[in-house]
Amino acid sequence: TRVGMVRIQFAPECDRCGSVVTARDRLGDIPPWASCGGCHQPNHIHSMDRIKVLFVLNPDILYVLADNFACTPSAESMEKTVIFAAVPATATGSGFRYSVGIGGEKELRPALDPGRYRMHCPVARTDNFLVVQRKATDEDEPYRLDLRVSNVVCDAQTCSPLPRPERGDTDDTDGATDAEYRSRLKTLTVPHGKIHFDVLPDTNSFFVLWVQEDAEDDVLMRLPEEERESYTKASSVIHNPVFNEFFADQVVSSQPDALLSIQNVVLVFTDVVGSTDLYAFMGDGPALQLIRKHFKILFGAFTKRGRVVKTMGDAVMASFTSGRAAMNAVADALVVVAQECKLPDGTPLQIRIGIHSGPAIVVPVNGVNDFFGQTVNIAARVQSAAKACECFVTEDLLASDPDSRNAYYELLGGNYARRRSSGGGGPNDDLPLNGEGMKVFDSTPATELHLKGVNHVVRARGFRLHNRPRRDSDVDGTAPPTRTYRRSGMFERRRLSGVSIDSSDTNDSNGMTPAMQRRASRRASMLGEVEEENANRNTYEAGSDCSPLDREFSIDLAEQEARMK
């Protein structure tokens, strides 16, 4: 594409016949409606999963008519076929003869029986009826049918106008029905079934002499999903790092009536734990350098398997085509950040991550393809429910994709070997850093999340670094099978004459940074006495609008007093 030999095109697929309804060089130029030239079906273009990505030769190298898109007949349609003969494209003015019922080697088939037939060519966009009036006899001479291709071309705008929204009307009903379309087709009549088809391909296009028994359009032209060939989808390439390197300007349209959706996208959100205290403890300059280093690691891990959509402060949003790719990228990021991003006191920088999948709308934001919808909201709030050095994965992803579920359990196995993903390009980038049998991740107990703005319970589980600082309640066998979270603006907590532990999830004062210890001391002096509200509940809900540092975990009195000592 850089030297001009080929160019990329985006071609929406016809809902009925699977052919291409239009092809555009830019993703943002795809119209919301287009009529198929092969089967005259009006198509509402609203899904990136139905847009093919094509690489075609530059016309200066090989000229091919842009409208010559193949239409693959279904098995049921081919059962209705009585004549199928390809006619070469020519610009010499010469014609070609195809005969039926004449006998000898030049006969395509025996004479046609009386009745009405359908003649159409999706490539040259011809469509008409052929009526045979009676059965041919031995005395009948073959009837010569002059078939000039341009005379039977069916203009899609005339035969099958687009739905009214394309013409500016508010009614969204389709334009021409199949019955209306058929009423506009030409009818060629022959006296009997012995015919010389004298074809003159005067449209400079390939032409197929395709004659079928007359049947409903859905029988002749619909190609079932199971019979369609696979193709590269626009919904897949927008996550591809190579595509984003070479075609970063391919962004969807911003027109309100040209919305494109994706049936399933895997989204990853990350956030730095304790970022406010990090800046207070290290100072703006050193903290920024550490955040940038953590960005480089995340970008290196994510862009090897997916795409970084954007950053939001010290948070990252990324998209992937599969749960396996997302979890492997996250696993690399968790380990490398913990090993290579250190605070001055030697403690590792801690991040939390959430993974969720589902449908989303693709929208252009700041010149990139961003995502909008409830899937995005859930993914962001699932991340906020995770603890330090932990990744939450929703059951929506694990239950819907067996390969993602297998990838999840592979990460928890003892044979996980992390490969360097910092993006540095050094000679040791592909060397495993964890030996055979070393445990890298622990599983997270099954969790029920009551998320703000989500009217149903989101179930999640996940994985966390094996050597991360943990509370005793995190140790396998001591935690309840599920954990429930309630909104932090409403959660009941005990203010003890000690410390209220924040979501950095440290074990004791040695695991807390000096800034965290100073903050805890200030809280204790301000509280003065114990406040206990609804002691039987110690839950909070993730997903509030406040920052992670303002969300606090409740702990029991004995554990709190032990921490104070």
PDB file of C-alpha atoms in Angstrom, residues 39-296:
ATOM      1  CA  CYS A  39     -29.796  -9.429  -5.720  1.00  0.00           C
ATOM      2  CA  HIS A  40     -31.326  -5.886  -5.484  1.00  0.00           C
ATOM      3  CA  GLN A  41     -31.626  -6.214  -1.680  1.00  0.00           C
ATOM      4  CA  PRO A  42     -31.523  -2.880   0.241  1.00  0.00           C
ATOM      5  CA  ASN A  43     -29.005  -3.170   3.094  1.00  0.00           C
ATOM      6  CA  HIS A  44     -28.789  -1.201   6.313  1.00  0.00           C
ATOM      7  CA  ILE A  45     -25.051  -1.043   7.031  1.00  0.00           C
ATOM      8  CA  HIS A  46     -24.696  -0.918  10.802  1.00  0.00           C
ATOM      9  CA  SER A  47     -22.261  -3.679  11.817  1.00  0.00           C
ATOM     10  CA  MET A  48     -18.490  -3.801  11.379  1.00  0.00           C
ATOM     11  CA  ASP A  49     -18.778  -7.596  11.592  1.00  0.00           C
ATOM     12  CA  ARG A  50     -20.424  -7.514   8.128  1.00  0.00           C
ATOM     13  CA  ILE A  51     -17.777  -5.314   6.468  1.00  0.00           C
ATOM     14  CA  LYS A  52     -15.112  -7.116   4.453  1.00  0.00           C
ATOM     15  CA  VAL A  53     -11.551  -5.831   4.289  1.00  0.00           C
ATOM     16  CA  LEU A  54     -10.181  -6.181   0.747  1.00  0.00           C
ATOM     17  CA  PHE A  55      -6.779  -5.525  -0.749  1.00  0.00           C
ATOM     18  CA  VAL A  56      -7.107  -4.824  -4.491  1.00  0.00           C
ATOM     19  CA  LEU A  57      -4.528  -4.054  -7.138  1.00  0.00           C
ATOM     20  CA  ASN A  58      -4.159  -0.442  -8.177  1.00  0.00           C
ATOM     21  CA  PRO A  59      -6.096   0.196 -11.430  1.00  0.00           C
ATOM     22  CA  ASP A  60      -2.874   1.444 -13.044  1.00  0.00           C
ATOM     23  CA  ILE A  61      -1.451  -2.060 -12.599  1.00  0.00           C
ATOM     24  CA  LEU A  62      -4.541  -4.167 -13.333  1.00  0.00           C
ATOM     25  CA  TYR A  63      -7.847  -2.626 -14.285  1.00  0.00           C
ATOM     26  CA  VAL A  64     -10.842  -4.444 -12.870  1.00  0.00           C
ATOM     27  CA  LEU A  65     -14.342  -2.999 -12.849  1.00  0.00           C
ATOM     28  CA  ALA A  66     -15.135  -1.913  -9.324  1.00  0.00           C
ATOM     29  CA  ASP A  67     -18.656  -3.312  -9.478  1.00  0.00           C
ATOM     30  CA  ASN A  68     -17.601  -6.811 -10.524  1.00  0.00           C
ATOM     31  CA  PHE A  69     -18.162  -8.575  -7.216  1.00  0.00           C
ATOM     32  CA  ALA A  70     -18.898 -12.261  -7.334  1.00  0.00           C
ATOM     33  CA  CYS A  71     -22.232 -13.578  -6.116  1.00  0.00           C
ATOM     34  CA  THR A  72     -21.956 -17.118  -4.815  1.00  0.00           C
ATOM     35  CA  PRO A  73     -25.116 -19.184  -5.375  1.00  0.00           C
ATOM     36  CA  SER A  74     -26.373 -21.421  -2.614  1.00  0.00           C
ATOM     37  CA  ALA A  75     -26.716 -25.187  -2.963  1.00  0.00           C
ATOM     38  CA  GLU A  76     -30.492 -24.763  -3.103  1.00  0.00           C
ATOM     39  CA  SER A  77     -30.153 -22.141  -5.833  1.00  0.00           C
ATOM     40  CA  MET A  78     -27.900 -24.350  -7.946  1.00  0.00           C
ATOM     41  CA  GLU A  79     -30.557 -27.072  -7.850  1.00  0.00           C
ATOM     42  CA  LYS A  80     -32.791 -24.637  -9.756  1.00  0.00           C
ATOM     43  CA  THR A  81     -30.125 -23.937 -12.416  1.00  0.00           C
ATOM     44  CA  VAL A  82     -30.755 -25.144 -15.980  1.00  0.00           C
ATOM     45  CA  ILE A  83     -28.011 -23.194 -17.817  1.00  0.00           C
ATOM     46  CA  PHE A  84     -24.784 -21.802 -16.394  1.00  0.00           C
ATOM     47  CA  ALA A  85     -22.183 -20.591 -18.914  1.00  0.00           C
ATOM     48  CA  ALA A  86     -19.468 -17.976 -18.399  1.00  0.00           C
ATOM     49  CA  VAL A  87     -19.052 -15.412 -21.195  1.00  0.00           C
ATOM     50  CA  PRO A  88     -15.670 -13.635 -21.515  1.00  0.00           C
ATOM     51  CA  ALA A  89     -15.492  -9.872 -21.346  1.00  0.00           C
ATOM     52  CA  THR A  90     -14.579  -8.328 -24.694  1.00  0.00           C
ATOM     53  CA  ALA A  91     -14.162  -4.887 -26.200  1.00  0.00           C
ATOM     54  CA  THR A  92     -13.910  -6.070 -29.843  1.00  0.00           C
ATOM     55  CA  GLY A  93     -17.632  -6.049 -30.545  1.00  0.00           C
ATOM     56  CA  SER A  94     -17.721  -9.790 -31.199  1.00  0.00           C
ATOM     57  CA  GLY A  95     -20.382 -12.044 -29.683  1.00  0.00           C
ATOM     58  CA  PHE A  96     -20.649 -15.616 -28.465  1.00  0.00           C
ATOM     59  CA  ARG A  97     -23.246 -18.276 -29.259  1.00  0.00           C
ATOM     60  CA  TYR A  98     -24.556 -20.773 -26.706  1.00  0.00           C
ATOM     61  CA  SER A  99     -27.139 -23.276 -27.932  1.00  0.00           C
ATOM     62  CA  VAL A 100     -29.654 -25.631 -26.327  1.00  0.00           C
ATOM     63  CA  GLY A 101     -31.682 -28.367 -27.951  1.00  0.00           C
ATOM     64  CA  ILE A 102     -29.674 -28.464 -31.214  1.00  0.00           C
ATOM     65  CA  GLY A 103     -27.908 -31.794 -30.650  1.00  0.00           C
ATOM     66  CA  GLY A 104     -24.240 -32.509 -31.236  1.00  0.00           C
ATOM     67  CA  GLU A 105     -21.140 -31.414 -29.324  1.00  0.00           C
ATOM     68  CA  LYS A 106     -22.038 -27.716 -29.266  1.00  0.00           C
ATOM     69  CA  GLU A 107     -25.241 -28.273 -27.345  1.00  0.00           C
ATOM     70  CA  LEU A 108     -25.208 -26.997 -23.766  1.00  0.00           C
ATOM     71  CA  ARG A 109     -28.221 -29.078 -22.824  1.00  0.00           C
ATOM     72  CA  PRO A 110     -31.444 -30.460 -24.309  1.00  0.00           C
ATOM     73  CA  ALA A 111     -34.251 -28.107 -25.262  1.00  0.00           C
ATOM     74  CA  LEU A 112     -35.937 -26.147 -22.481  1.00  0.00           C
ATOM     75  CA  ASP A 113     -39.397 -27.182 -21.352  1.00  0.00           C
ATOM     76  CA  PRO A 114     -42.272 -24.707 -21.661  1.00  0.00           C
ATOM     77  CA  GLY A 115     -42.586 -22.214 -18.807  1.00  0.00           C
ATOM     78  CA  ARG A 116     -41.072 -19.094 -17.288  1.00  0.00           C
ATOM     79  CA  TYR A 117     -37.403 -18.959 -16.300  1.00  0.00           C
ATOM     80  CA  ARG A 118     -35.237 -16.437 -14.502  1.00  0.00           C
ATOM     81  CA  MET A 119     -32.152 -15.102 -16.342  1.00  0.00           C
ATOM     82  CA  HIS A 120     -29.759 -13.038 -14.266  1.00  0.00           C
ATOM     83  CA  CYS A 121     -26.078 -12.252 -13.849  1.00  0.00           C
ATOM     84  CA  PRO A 122     -25.025 -10.697 -10.515  1.00  0.00           C
ATOM     85  CA  VAL A 123     -21.679  -9.623 -11.984  1.00  0.00           C
ATOM     86  CA  ALA A 124     -22.999  -7.716 -15.004  1.00  0.00           C
ATOM     87  CA  ARG A 125     -26.118  -6.842 -12.990  1.00  0.00           C
ATOM     88  CA  THR A 126     -28.578  -8.177 -15.513  1.00  0.00           C
ATOM     89  CA  ASP A 127     -31.955  -9.595 -14.571  1.00  0.00           C
ATOM     90  CA  ASN A 128     -34.939 -10.625 -16.677  1.00  0.00           C
ATOM     91  CA  PHE A 129     -37.449 -13.389 -17.354  1.00  0.00           C
ATOM     92  CA  LEU A 130     -37.339 -15.876 -20.210  1.00  0.00           C
ATOM     93  CA  VAL A 131     -40.679 -17.381 -21.329  1.00  0.00           C
ATOM     94  CA  VAL A 132     -40.729 -20.563 -23.454  1.00  0.00           C
ATOM     95  CA  GLN A 133     -44.182 -20.810 -25.053  1.00  0.00           C
ATOM     96  CA  ARG A 134     -44.291 -24.464 -26.071  1.00  0.00           C
ATOM     97  CA  LYS A 135     -42.327 -27.683 -26.261  1.00  0.00           C
ATOM     98  CA  ALA A 136     -39.921 -27.958 -29.170  1.00  0.00           C
ATOM     99  CA  THR A 137     -40.554 -30.537 -31.897  1.00  0.00           C
ATOM    100  CA  ASP A 138     -38.133 -32.292 -34.237  1.00  0.00           C
ATOM    101  CA  GLU A 139     -39.199 -30.030 -37.087  1.00  0.00           C
ATOM    102  CA  ASP A 140     -38.510 -26.812 -35.183  1.00  0.00           C
ATOM    103  CA  GLU A 141     -35.433 -24.838 -36.134  1.00  0.00           C
ATOM    104  CA  PRO A 142     -33.466 -23.280 -33.275  1.00  0.00           C
ATOM    105  CA  TYR A 143     -34.741 -19.827 -32.394  1.00  0.00           C
ATOM    106  CA  ARG A 144     -32.088 -17.118 -32.516  1.00  0.00           C
ATOM    107  CA  LEU A 145     -32.249 -14.901 -29.427  1.00  0.00           C
ATOM    108  CA  ASP A 146     -30.155 -11.736 -29.683  1.00  0.00           C
ATOM    109  CA  LEU A 147     -29.018 -11.052 -26.146  1.00  0.00           C
ATOM    110  CA  ARG A 148     -27.289  -7.699 -25.902  1.00  0.00           C
ATOM    111  CA  VAL A 149     -26.131  -7.469 -22.284  1.00  0.00           C
ATOM    112  CA  SER A 150     -26.763  -3.732 -21.966  1.00  0.00           C
ATOM    113  CA  ASN A 151     -30.442  -4.290 -22.830  1.00  0.00           C
ATOM    114  CA  VAL A 152     -31.071  -6.495 -19.807  1.00  0.00           C
ATOM    115  CA  VAL A 153     -29.008  -4.645 -17.213  1.00  0.00           C
ATOM    116  CA  CYS A 154     -31.204  -3.862 -14.229  1.00  0.00           C
ATOM    117  CA  ASP A 155     -30.350  -0.490 -12.721  1.00  0.00           C
ATOM    118  CA  ALA A 156     -30.553  -0.893  -8.947  1.00  0.00           C
ATOM    119  CA  GLN A 157     -31.894   2.648  -8.506  1.00  0.00           C
ATOM    120  CA  THR A 158     -34.719   1.931 -10.945  1.00  0.00           C
ATOM    121  CA  CYS A 159     -35.519  -1.687 -10.148  1.00  0.00           C
ATOM    122  CA  SER A 160     -34.866  -1.559  -6.423  1.00  0.00           C
ATOM    123  CA  PRO A 161     -34.697   1.929  -4.917  1.00  0.00           C
ATOM    124  CA  LEU A 162     -33.100   2.290  -1.522  1.00  0.00           C
ATOM    125  CA  PRO A 163     -35.185   2.543   1.629  1.00  0.00           C
ATOM    126  CA  ARG A 164     -36.793   5.922   2.139  1.00  0.00           C
ATOM    127  CA  PRO A 165     -34.279   7.149   4.806  1.00  0.00           C
ATOM    128  CA  GLU A 166     -31.624   7.308   2.069  1.00  0.00           C
ATOM    129  CA  ARG A 167     -33.957   9.619   0.105  1.00  0.00           C
ATOM    130  CA  GLY A 168     -34.469  11.883   3.107  1.00  0.00           C
ATOM    131  CA  ASP A 169     -37.837  10.511   4.282  1.00  0.00           C
ATOM    132  CA  THR A 170     -38.553   9.616   7.888  1.00  0.00           C
ATOM    133  CA  ASP A 171     -40.342   6.365   7.104  1.00  0.00           C
ATOM    134  CA  ASP A 172     -37.866   3.489   7.459  1.00  0.00           C
ATOM    135  CA  THR A 173     -39.807   0.931   5.387  1.00  0.00           C
ATOM    136  CA  ASP A 174     -38.009  -0.695   2.489  1.00  0.00           C
ATOM    137  CA  GLY A 175     -38.328   0.722  -0.991  1.00  0.00           C
ATOM    138  CA  ALA A 176     -39.200  -1.973  -3.507  1.00  0.00           C
ATOM    139  CA  THR A 177     -40.512  -5.323  -2.323  1.00  0.00           C
ATOM    140  CA  ASP A 178     -39.543  -8.492  -4.178  1.00  0.00           C
ATOM    141  CA  ALA A 179     -42.927  -8.478  -5.922  1.00  0.00           C
ATOM    142  CA  GLU A 180     -42.520  -4.844  -7.005  1.00  0.00           C
ATOM    143  CA  TYR A 181     -39.022  -5.562  -8.210  1.00  0.00           C
ATOM    144  CA  ARG A 182     -40.086  -8.564 -10.280  1.00  0.00           C
ATOM    145  CA  SER A 183     -42.850  -6.533 -11.895  1.00  0.00           C
ATOM    146  CA  ARG A 184     -40.237  -4.158 -13.325  1.00  0.00           C
ATOM    147  CA  LEU A 185     -38.117  -6.829 -15.006  1.00  0.00           C
ATOM    148  CA  LYS A 186     -38.094  -7.321 -18.768  1.00  0.00           C
ATOM    149  CA  THR A 187     -39.503 -10.521 -20.253  1.00  0.00           C
ATOM    150  CA  LEU A 188     -37.904 -12.194 -23.274  1.00  0.00           C
ATOM    151  CA  THR A 189     -40.211 -14.607 -25.110  1.00  0.00           C
ATOM    152  CA  VAL A 190     -39.215 -17.487 -27.411  1.00  0.00           C
ATOM    153  CA  PRO A 191     -41.638 -19.804 -29.283  1.00  0.00           C
ATOM    154  CA  HIS A 192     -40.045 -23.088 -28.165  1.00  0.00           C
ATOM    155  CA  GLY A 193     -37.136 -24.594 -26.246  1.00  0.00           C
ATOM    156  CA  LYS A 194     -34.562 -24.857 -29.067  1.00  0.00           C
ATOM    157  CA  ILE A 195     -32.572 -21.659 -28.679  1.00  0.00           C
ATOM    158  CA  HIS A 196     -29.391 -20.025 -29.943  1.00  0.00           C
ATOM    159  CA  PHE A 197     -28.353 -17.513 -27.277  1.00  0.00           C
ATOM    160  CA  ASP A 198     -26.305 -14.983 -29.269  1.00  0.00           C
ATOM    161  CA  VAL A 199     -24.682 -13.022 -26.446  1.00  0.00           C
ATOM    162  CA  LEU A 200     -23.091  -9.632 -27.111  1.00  0.00           C
ATOM    163  CA  PRO A 201     -21.209  -8.534 -23.934  1.00  0.00           C
ATOM    164  CA  ASP A 202     -21.182  -4.826 -24.714  1.00  0.00           C
ATOM    165  CA  THR A 203     -20.746  -3.605 -21.126  1.00  0.00           C
ATOM    166  CA  ASN A 204     -17.012  -4.415 -20.888  1.00  0.00           C
ATOM    167  CA  SER A 205     -17.918  -6.719 -18.004  1.00  0.00           C
ATOM    168  CA  PHE A 206     -17.823 -10.405 -17.300  1.00  0.00           C
ATOM    169  CA  PHE A 207     -21.183 -12.026 -17.988  1.00  0.00           C
ATOM    170  CA  VAL A 208     -22.737 -15.314 -16.971  1.00  0.00           C
ATOM    171  CA  LEU A 209     -25.582 -16.819 -18.967  1.00  0.00           C
ATOM    172  CA  TRP A 210     -27.427 -18.062 -15.914  1.00  0.00           C
ATOM    173  CA  VAL A 211     -30.903 -19.483 -16.449  1.00  0.00           C
ATOM    174  CA  GLN A 212     -32.870 -20.912 -13.531  1.00  0.00           C
ATOM    175  CA  GLU A 213     -36.308 -22.219 -12.824  1.00  0.00           C
ATOM    176  CA  ASP A 214     -38.545 -19.385 -11.692  1.00  0.00           C
ATOM    177  CA  ALA A 215     -38.737 -19.309  -7.900  1.00  0.00           C
ATOM    178  CA  GLU A 216     -38.893 -16.810  -5.051  1.00  0.00           C
ATOM    179  CA  ASP A 217     -35.952 -14.436  -4.797  1.00  0.00           C
ATOM    180  CA  ASP A 218     -34.994 -15.771  -1.369  1.00  0.00           C
ATOM    181  CA  VAL A 219     -34.645 -19.249  -2.859  1.00  0.00           C
ATOM    182  CA  LEU A 220     -32.586 -18.151  -5.868  1.00  0.00           C
ATOM    183  CA  MET A 221     -30.437 -15.453  -4.271  1.00  0.00           C
ATOM    184  CA  ARG A 222     -30.116 -15.989  -0.516  1.00  0.00           C
ATOM    185  CA  LEU A 223     -26.808 -17.500   0.591  1.00  0.00           C
ATOM    186  CA  PRO A 224     -27.094 -19.077   4.064  1.00  0.00           C
ATOM    187  CA  GLU A 225     -24.514 -18.064   6.646  1.00  0.00           C
ATOM    188  CA  GLU A 226     -23.126 -21.598   6.869  1.00  0.00           C
ATOM    189  CA  GLU A 227     -22.330 -21.568   3.123  1.00  0.00           C
ATOM    190  CA  ARG A 228     -20.518 -18.244   3.104  1.00  0.00           C
ATOM    191  CA  GLU A 229     -16.754 -18.123   2.957  1.00  0.00           C
ATOM    192  CA  SER A 230     -14.869 -16.553   5.823  1.00  0.00           C
ATOM    193  CA  TYR A 231     -13.223 -13.188   5.316  1.00  0.00           C
ATOM    194  CA  THR A 232     -11.236 -10.583   7.183  1.00  0.00           C
ATOM    195  CA  LYS A 233     -13.669  -8.378   9.055  1.00  0.00           C
ATOM    196  CA  ALA A 234     -13.321  -4.703   9.784  1.00  0.00           C
ATOM    197  CA  SER A 235     -14.226  -5.488  13.390  1.00  0.00           C
ATOM    198  CA  SER A 236     -11.066  -7.605  13.633  1.00  0.00           C
ATOM    199  CA  VAL A 237      -8.520  -5.428  11.871  1.00  0.00           C
ATOM    200  CA  ILE A 238      -9.196  -2.359  14.020  1.00  0.00           C
ATOM    201  CA  HIS A 239      -7.538  -4.261  16.923  1.00  0.00           C
ATOM    202  CA  ASN A 240      -4.572  -5.335  14.788  1.00  0.00           C
ATOM    203  CA  PRO A 241      -1.328  -3.479  15.616  1.00  0.00           C
ATOM    204  CA  VAL A 242      -0.045  -3.667  12.022  1.00  0.00           C
ATOM    205  CA  PHE A 243      -3.289  -2.222  10.681  1.00  0.00           C
ATOM    206  CA  ASN A 244      -3.131   0.600  13.204  1.00  0.00           C
ATOM    207  CA  GLU A 245       0.465   1.333  12.236  1.00  0.00           C
ATOM    208  CA  PHE A 246      -0.211   1.570   8.491  1.00  0.00           C
ATOM    209  CA  PHE A 247      -3.825   2.769   8.510  1.00  0.00           C
ATOM    210  CA  ALA A 248      -4.115   4.905  11.618  1.00  0.00           C
ATOM    211  CA  ASP A 249      -6.321   7.374   9.711  1.00  0.00           C
ATOM    212  CA  GLN A 250      -9.023   4.789   8.996  1.00  0.00           C
ATOM    213  CA  VAL A 251     -11.675   6.010  11.403  1.00  0.00           C
ATOM    214  CA  VAL A 252     -15.424   5.432  11.309  1.00  0.00           C
ATOM    215  CA  SER A 253     -17.804   8.171  10.241  1.00  0.00           C
ATOM    216  CA  SER A 254     -18.994  10.775  12.722  1.00  0.00           C
ATOM    217  CA  GLN A 255     -22.369  11.131  11.002  1.00  0.00           C
ATOM    218  CA  PRO A 256     -25.207  10.313  13.442  1.00  0.00           C
ATOM    219  CA  ASP A 257     -26.974   8.012  10.949  1.00  0.00           C
ATOM    220  CA  ALA A 258     -23.804   6.046  10.128  1.00  0.00           C
ATOM    221  CA  LEU A 259     -23.268   4.208  13.418  1.00  0.00           C
ATOM    222  CA  LEU A 260     -21.285   0.987  13.237  1.00  0.00           C
ATOM    223  CA  SER A 261     -21.384  -1.620  15.982  1.00  0.00           C
ATOM    224  CA  ILE A 262     -19.303  -4.644  16.948  1.00  0.00           C
ATOM    225  CA  GLN A 263     -21.013  -7.809  18.095  1.00  0.00           C
ATOM    226  CA  ASN A 264     -18.262  -8.695  20.555  1.00  0.00           C
ATOM    227  CA  VAL A 265     -15.180  -6.825  21.678  1.00  0.00           C
ATOM    228  CA  VAL A 266     -12.874  -7.682  24.583  1.00  0.00           C
ATOM    229  CA  LEU A 267     -12.018  -4.561  26.557  1.00  0.00           C
ATOM    230  CA  VAL A 268      -9.266  -4.115  29.133  1.00  0.00           C
ATOM    231  CA  PHE A 269      -9.048  -1.250  31.616  1.00  0.00           C
ATOM    232  CA  THR A 270      -6.059  -0.647  33.890  1.00  0.00           C
ATOM    233  CA  ASP A 271      -5.405   1.805  36.698  1.00  0.00           C
ATOM    234  CA  VAL A 272      -2.513   2.587  39.027  1.00  0.00           C
ATOM    235  CA  VAL A 273      -3.233   1.850  42.693  1.00  0.00           C
ATOM    236  CA  GLY A 274      -2.476   4.762  45.011  1.00  0.00           C
ATOM    237  CA  SER A 275      -1.504   7.217  42.300  1.00  0.00           C
ATOM    238  CA  THR A 276      -2.385  10.253  44.435  1.00  0.00           C
ATOM    239  CA  ASP A 277      -0.075   9.143  47.243  1.00  0.00           C
ATOM    240  CA  LEU A 278       2.520   8.208  44.631  1.00  0.00           C
ATOM    241  CA  TYR A 279       2.812  11.821  43.459  1.00  0.00           C
ATOM    242  CA  ALA A 280       2.829  13.083  47.040  1.00  0.00           C
ATOM    243  CA  PHE A 281       5.541  10.622  48.067  1.00  0.00           C
ATOM    244  CA  MET A 282       7.843  10.835  45.008  1.00  0.00           C
ATOM    245  CA  GLY A 283       7.145  14.302  43.669  1.00  0.00           C
ATOM    246  CA  ASP A 284       5.635  15.162  40.294  1.00  0.00           C
ATOM    247  CA  GLY A 285       8.708  14.639  38.123  1.00  0.00           C
ATOM    248  CA  PRO A 286       9.893  11.230  39.384  1.00  0.00           C
ATOM    249  CA  ALA A 287       6.300   9.968  39.651  1.00  0.00           C
ATOM    250  CA  LEU A 288       5.608  10.985  36.066  1.00  0.00           C
ATOM    251  CA  GLN A 289       8.705   9.138  34.881  1.00  0.00           C
ATOM    252  CA  LEU A 290       7.556   6.012  36.705  1.00  0.00           C
ATOM    253  CA  ILE A 291       4.067   6.303  35.189  1.00  0.00           C
ATOM    254  CA  ARG A 292       5.593   6.699  31.724  1.00  0.00           C
ATOM    255  CA  LYS A 293       7.708   3.607  32.273  1.00  0.00           C
ATOM    256  CA  HIS A 294       4.597   1.687  33.285  1.00  0.00           C
ATOM    257  CA  PHE A 295       2.850   3.007  30.141  1.00  0.00           C
ATOM    258  CA  LYS A 296       5.682   1.685  27.975  1.00  0.00           C
TER     259      LYS A 296
END
